[in-house]
CSV table of C-alpha atoms and ligand atoms in Angstrom, one decimal:
chain,number,residue,atom,x,y,z
A,235,MET,CA,147.2,51.1,122.2
A,236,HIS,CA,146.5,49.9,118.7
A,237,SER,CA,143.2,48.1,118.4
A,238,ILE,CA,144.3,45.7,115.7
A,239,HIS,CA,147.2,43.2,115.7
A,240,THR,CA,148.1,40.9,113.0
A,241,ALA,CA,150.0,37.6,112.4
A,242,THR,CA,150.5,35.7,109.3
A,243,LEU,CA,150.9,31.9,109.5
A,244,ASP,CA,151.1,29.6,106.5
A,245,GLY,CA,149.6,32.5,104.3
A,246,VAL,CA,146.7,33.1,106.6
A,247,ARG,CA,146.3,36.4,108.2
A,248,ILE,CA,145.0,36.2,111.7
A,249,HIS,CA,144.0,39.6,113.6
A,250,ALA,CA,143.2,40.3,117.2
A,251,VAL,CA,140.9,43.1,117.3
A,252,ASN,CA,140.2,45.1,120.5
A,253,CYS,CA,136.5,45.9,120.6
A,254,GLY,CA,136.5,47.9,123.8
A,255,PHE,CA,137.2,47.2,127.6
A,256,VAL,CA,135.4,45.6,130.5
A,257,LYS,CA,136.1,45.6,134.3
A,258,VAL,CA,135.0,42.7,136.4
A,259,LYS,CA,135.2,42.3,140.2
A,260,ARG,CA,138.4,40.8,141.3
A,261,SER,CA,136.6,37.7,142.9
A,262,HIS,CA,135.1,37.2,139.4
A,263,ARG,CA,138.7,36.7,138.1
A,264,SER,CA,140.2,35.0,140.9
A,265,PRO,CA,138.9,31.8,142.5
A,266,SER,CA,135.9,32.5,144.7
A,267,MET,CA,132.6,31.3,146.2
A,268,GLY,CA,130.7,32.4,143.1
A,269,ALA,CA,128.0,34.9,142.2
A,270,PRO,CA,126.8,36.2,145.7
A,271,ILE,CA,130.5,37.0,146.7
A,272,ILE,CA,131.0,38.6,143.3
A,273,LEU,CA,128.0,40.9,143.7
A,274,LEU,CA,129.1,41.9,147.1
A,275,ASP,CA,132.7,42.5,146.3
A,276,PRO,CA,133.7,46.2,146.3
A,277,PHE,CA,136.9,45.8,144.3
A,278,TRP,CA,137.3,46.0,140.6
A,279,THR,CA,140.1,44.7,138.3
A,280,GLU,CA,141.9,47.1,135.9
A,281,TRP,CA,140.1,47.7,132.3
A,282,LEU,CA,140.5,44.3,130.4
A,283,PRO,CA,140.5,44.1,126.7
A,284,ILE,CA,137.8,42.4,124.7
A,285,TRP,CA,139.4,40.7,122.0
A,286,VAL,CA,137.7,39.5,118.7
A,287,TRP,CA,139.7,37.2,116.4
A,288,VAL,CA,139.4,37.3,112.7
A,289,ILE,CA,141.0,34.6,110.5
A,290,GLU,CA,141.2,35.3,106.8
A,291,HIS,CA,141.1,31.7,105.8
A,292,PRO,CA,141.1,30.9,101.9
A,293,GLU,CA,137.7,29.1,102.5
A,294,GLY,CA,136.1,32.3,104.0
A,295,VAL,CA,136.6,34.8,106.7
A,296,ILE,CA,136.0,33.4,110.3
A,297,VAL,CA,135.1,35.7,113.1
A,298,ILE,CA,135.5,34.3,116.6
A,299,ASP,CA,133.1,36.2,119.0
A,300,THR,CA,131.8,39.6,118.2
A,301,GLY,CA,132.9,41.9,121.0
A,302,GLU,CA,130.8,44.8,122.5
A,303,ASN,CA,128.8,47.6,121.0
A,304,GLN,CA,128.7,51.1,122.5
A,305,ARG,CA,125.0,51.0,123.6
A,306,VAL,CA,126.2,48.8,126.3
A,307,THR,CA,127.3,52.0,128.1
A,308,ASN,CA,123.6,53.2,128.3
A,309,SER,CA,122.3,52.8,131.8
A,310,GLY,CA,119.1,51.2,130.7
A,311,TYR,CA,120.6,48.6,128.3
A,312,PHE,CA,120.0,45.7,130.6
A,313,ASP,CA,116.5,46.6,131.7
A,314,CYS,CA,114.9,44.1,129.3
A,315,GLY,CA,116.9,41.1,130.8
A,316,GLY,CA,115.2,40.4,134.0
A,317,ALA,CA,117.3,38.9,136.8
A,318,ASP,CA,120.2,37.9,134.5
A,319,GLY,CA,120.2,41.7,133.0
A,320,TRP,CA,120.3,42.9,136.5
A,321,VAL,CA,123.3,40.6,137.7
A,322,THR,CA,125.1,41.5,134.4
A,323,LYS,CA,124.6,45.2,134.9
A,324,HIS,CA,126.0,44.9,138.5
A,325,ILE,CA,129.1,42.7,137.9
A,326,LEU,CA,130.6,44.4,134.8
A,327,ARG,CA,131.6,47.8,133.7
A,328,PHE,CA,132.3,48.7,130.0
A,329,ARG,CA,134.2,51.1,128.1
A,330,VAL,CA,133.3,51.0,124.3
A,331,GLN,CA,133.4,53.6,121.6
A,332,GLU,CA,131.5,53.1,118.2
A,333,GLN,CA,134.5,53.0,116.3
A,334,LEU,CA,135.8,50.0,118.1
A,335,GLU,CA,132.6,47.9,117.2
A,336,ILE,CA,133.8,45.0,115.2
A,337,GLY,CA,131.9,46.0,111.9
A,338,TYR,CA,133.8,49.2,111.7
A,339,GLN,CA,137.0,47.7,112.5
A,340,LEU,CA,136.5,44.9,109.8
A,341,LYS,CA,136.2,47.5,107.2
A,342,THR,CA,139.4,49.0,108.3
A,343,LEU,CA,141.0,45.5,107.4
A,344,GLY,CA,139.2,45.8,104.1
A,345,ILE,CA,136.6,43.0,105.0
A,346,HIS,CA,132.9,43.8,104.5
A,347,PRO,CA,131.1,42.4,107.4
A,348,GLU,CA,128.6,40.7,104.9
A,349,ALA,CA,131.5,38.9,103.3
A,350,VAL,CA,132.3,37.1,106.7
A,351,ARG,CA,131.4,33.3,106.2
A,352,TRP,CA,131.5,32.1,109.8
A,353,VAL,CA,130.9,33.6,113.0
A,354,VAL,CA,131.9,31.2,116.1
A,355,LEU,CA,130.6,32.3,119.4
A,356,THR,CA,132.6,30.7,122.1
A,357,HIS,CA,129.6,31.2,124.5
A,358,LEU,CA,126.5,33.5,124.6
A,359,HIS,CA,127.7,36.1,127.4
A,360,ILE,CA,127.0,39.7,126.2
A,361,ASP,CA,130.6,40.8,125.6
A,362,HIS,CA,130.9,37.9,123.0
A,363,THR,CA,127.5,38.4,121.4
A,364,ASP,CA,126.9,42.2,121.2
A,365,GLY,CA,128.5,42.7,117.8
A,366,LEU,CA,126.1,40.1,116.2
A,367,LYS,CA,124.2,43.0,114.5
A,368,PHE,CA,126.9,43.1,111.9
A,369,PHE,CA,126.4,39.5,110.7
A,370,PRO,CA,122.7,38.7,109.7
A,371,LYS,CA,124.0,36.9,106.6
A,372,ALA,CA,126.9,34.7,108.4
A,373,ASN,CA,126.9,31.1,109.3
A,374,ILE,CA,126.7,31.7,113.1
A,375,LEU,CA,127.9,28.6,115.2
A,376,VAL,CA,127.0,28.0,118.9
A,377,SER,CA,127.4,24.5,120.8
A,378,ARG,CA,123.9,23.0,121.1
A,379,LYS,CA,124.6,22.7,124.9
A,380,GLU,CA,125.3,26.3,125.1
A,381,TYR,CA,122.1,27.2,123.4
A,382,GLU,CA,120.0,24.8,125.2
A,383,GLN,CA,121.5,25.7,128.7
A,384,PRO,CA,122.4,29.2,128.5
A,385,TYR,CA,124.1,30.7,131.8
A,386,GLY,CA,124.3,34.4,132.5
A,387,SER,CA,123.4,35.5,129.0
A,388,VAL,CA,120.9,38.4,128.1
A,389,PRO,CA,119.0,37.0,125.0
A,390,CYS,CA,116.9,40.2,124.8
A,391,THR,CA,119.8,42.0,123.6
A,392,PHE,CA,120.4,39.4,120.7
A,393,PRO,CA,119.3,40.6,117.4
A,394,ARG,CA,115.7,39.3,116.5
A,395,TRP,CA,116.9,37.3,113.7
A,396,PHE,CA,119.4,35.3,115.9
A,397,ASN,CA,119.1,31.6,115.0
A,398,PRO,CA,122.5,29.9,115.1
A,399,ARG,CA,123.5,26.7,113.9
A,400,LYS,CA,123.7,24.5,117.0
A,401,ILE,CA,126.8,22.2,116.8
A,402,ASP,CA,127.8,18.8,118.1
A,403,PHE,CA,131.3,17.5,118.4
A,404,SER,CA,131.2,14.3,116.8
A,405,GLN,CA,134.6,14.1,115.3
A,406,SER,CA,136.9,12.2,117.8
A,407,ASN,CA,139.8,14.2,119.3
A,408,LYS,CA,142.6,12.9,121.4
A,409,HIS,CA,142.5,15.8,124.0
A,410,PHE,CA,138.9,16.9,123.9
A,411,ASP,CA,135.6,15.3,124.2
A,412,GLY,CA,135.2,15.5,120.4
A,413,ALA,CA,135.6,18.2,117.8
A,414,TYR,CA,133.8,19.9,115.0
A,415,PRO,CA,135.6,20.5,111.8
A,416,LEU,CA,135.0,24.0,110.4
A,417,THR,CA,137.1,24.2,107.5
A,418,SER,CA,137.4,21.4,104.9
A,419,ASP,CA,141.2,21.6,105.0
A,420,GLY,CA,141.1,20.5,108.6
A,421,ARG,CA,143.2,23.5,109.8
A,422,VAL,CA,140.3,25.0,111.9
A,423,ILE,CA,138.3,23.0,114.4
A,424,ILE,CA,136.1,23.8,117.3
A,425,VAL,CA,136.2,21.9,120.6
A,426,PRO,CA,134.1,21.8,123.6
A,427,THR,CA,135.7,23.6,126.6
A,428,HIS,CA,132.9,23.6,129.2
A,429,GLY,CA,132.9,25.1,132.5
A,430,HIS,CA,132.8,28.9,132.4
A,431,SER,CA,129.3,28.2,130.9
A,432,HIS,CA,127.6,24.9,130.2
A,433,GLY,CA,128.4,24.7,126.6
A,434,HIS,CA,131.5,26.9,126.1
A,435,GLN,CA,133.6,26.2,123.1
A,436,SER,CA,137.1,27.3,121.7
A,437,VAL,CA,138.6,27.3,118.3
A,438,ILE,CA,141.9,26.0,117.2
A,439,PHE,CA,143.9,27.0,114.0
A,440,ARG,CA,146.4,24.3,113.4
A,441,GLY,CA,149.5,25.7,111.8
A,442,SER,CA,152.6,24.0,110.4
A,443,THR,CA,154.8,25.4,113.0
A,444,VAL,CA,152.5,26.5,115.9
A,445,ASP,CA,148.8,26.3,116.8
A,446,PHE,CA,146.6,29.2,117.7
A,447,PHE,CA,144.0,28.3,120.6
A,448,PHE,CA,141.2,30.9,120.6
A,449,ALA,CA,140.1,30.3,124.2
A,450,GLY,CA,137.2,32.7,125.1
A,451,ASP,CA,136.6,32.7,128.7
A,452,THR,CA,138.2,29.3,129.6
A,453,THR,CA,140.6,31.6,131.9
A,454,PHE,CA,141.3,35.4,132.1
A,455,THR,CA,145.0,35.0,131.5
A,456,GLU,CA,147.5,32.5,130.4
A,457,GLN,CA,149.0,32.4,133.8
A,458,GLN,CA,145.8,31.0,135.2
A,459,LEU,CA,146.1,28.1,132.6
A,460,LEU,CA,149.7,27.6,134.0
A,461,ASP,CA,148.4,27.6,137.5
A,462,ARG,CA,145.3,25.4,136.7
A,463,GLN,CA,143.4,28.2,138.3
A,464,VAL,CA,139.4,28.1,137.8
A,465,ALA,CA,138.3,31.7,137.7
A,466,GLY,CA,135.5,32.8,140.1
A,467,ILE,CA,132.8,33.0,137.5
A,468,CYS,CA,132.1,29.4,136.4
A,469,VAL,CA,129.0,27.4,136.3
A,470,ASP,CA,130.7,24.0,136.7
A,471,LYS,CA,134.1,24.1,138.6
A,472,ALA,CA,134.7,20.3,137.8
A,473,ALA,CA,134.1,20.7,134.2
A,474,ALA,CA,136.3,23.9,134.1
A,475,ARG,CA,139.1,21.9,135.6
A,476,ARG,CA,138.8,19.1,133.1
A,477,THR,CA,138.9,21.6,130.4
A,478,LEU,CA,142.1,23.3,131.8
A,479,ASP,CA,143.7,19.7,131.9
A,480,ALA,CA,142.7,19.1,128.3
A,481,ILE,CA,144.1,22.4,127.1
A,482,ARG,CA,147.3,21.8,129.2
A,483,SER,CA,147.8,18.4,127.6
A,484,TYR,CA,147.1,19.7,124.2
A,485,CYS,CA,149.6,22.5,124.7
A,486,GLN,CA,152.4,20.0,125.9
A,487,GLU,CA,152.0,17.9,122.7
A,488,ARG,CA,151.7,20.6,120.2
A,489,PRO,CA,153.3,24.3,120.4
A,490,THR,CA,150.4,26.4,120.9
A,491,VAL,CA,149.7,30.1,121.5
A,492,TYR,CA,147.0,30.4,124.0
A,493,LEU,CA,144.4,33.3,123.5
A,494,PRO,CA,141.8,34.0,125.9
A,495,THR,CA,139.4,36.9,125.1
A,496,HIS,CA,140.3,39.1,128.2
A,497,ASP,CA,144.2,38.7,128.6
A,498,ALA,CA,145.9,42.1,127.9
A,499,ARG,CA,148.8,40.1,126.5
A,500,SER,CA,147.0,37.8,124.0
A,501,ALA,CA,147.6,40.1,121.1
A,502,GLU,CA,151.3,40.4,121.9
A,503,ARG,CA,151.5,36.7,122.0
A,504,LEU,CA,149.6,36.3,118.7
A,505,ARG,CA,152.1,38.7,117.0
A,506,ASN,CA,155.1,37.0,118.4
A,507,ARG,CA,153.8,33.5,118.0
A,508,GLN,CA,154.6,33.0,121.7
A,509,VAL,CA,153.6,29.4,122.7
A,510,VAL,CA,152.8,28.2,126.2
A,511,PRO,CA,156.0,27.2,127.8
A,512,ALA,CA,156.1,23.4,127.3
A,513,HIS,CA,157.9,22.7,130.7
A,514,PHE,CA,155.0,23.7,133.0
A,515,THR,CA,154.1,21.3,135.8
A,516,THR,CA,151.7,18.5,135.0
A,517,THR,CA,151.0,17.6,138.6
A,518,LEU,CA,147.3,17.3,139.2
A,519,ARG,CA,146.2,19.2,142.4
B,771,ZN,ZN1,132.0,34.8,129.6
């Protein structure tokens, strides 16, 4: 499996970069009763990719989430993290080689990590923050809510210099509860997609023919979006359902390629610009 997949849209190169693999409990991915059940579940999923997204925008390179690093496979890696570290260690398994870390793969693309202008973190879970070490000079953006109410993150693994810009969503948006314009050309916006964590956010690239929706962990797969299925790991199920409805209405209005972080088919959909089928049911259950 190639680790980098690329699409070009309106002169902008967009990459899916595979920064390793994670396994979760099956009850973590499917609807379930939450953390206690997930801890007790003996069944693991297959290896799921950890995608990092890179947009070579004319105003500067944007990296969405930062993937994993090889040290996560050391058995003592989570020991600094107290209860959240213990839970994380017991509900996730990782397969990561050093050459898959985002800093090395950016160089393969001819991009020096120090040249990255923006790093947008969809949320503060470890498989999204563990590549932060490559970006001490970037403008790192986290939603204010995520920063103030972290859920299931392991802050002792963050770089000591980590002090992101906390953003609010003050621009009005038809589908979401506000938006934050990232680029001045209006093509890249950040929207709140709460539920998986309190302050989860997603990034949208608005193209002339299709939009790309970088969804983080709103769902594990596109199928879950179509089925309006909230995953087992979710701090606020009602918020997660509202988020899925907002994304679904967005996708029905604009042809949109939906790209969750752990969907094995995300890169293929990026390359083929395969949009969410417009005819899926809108019935609210
Ligand atoms: Zn997560």
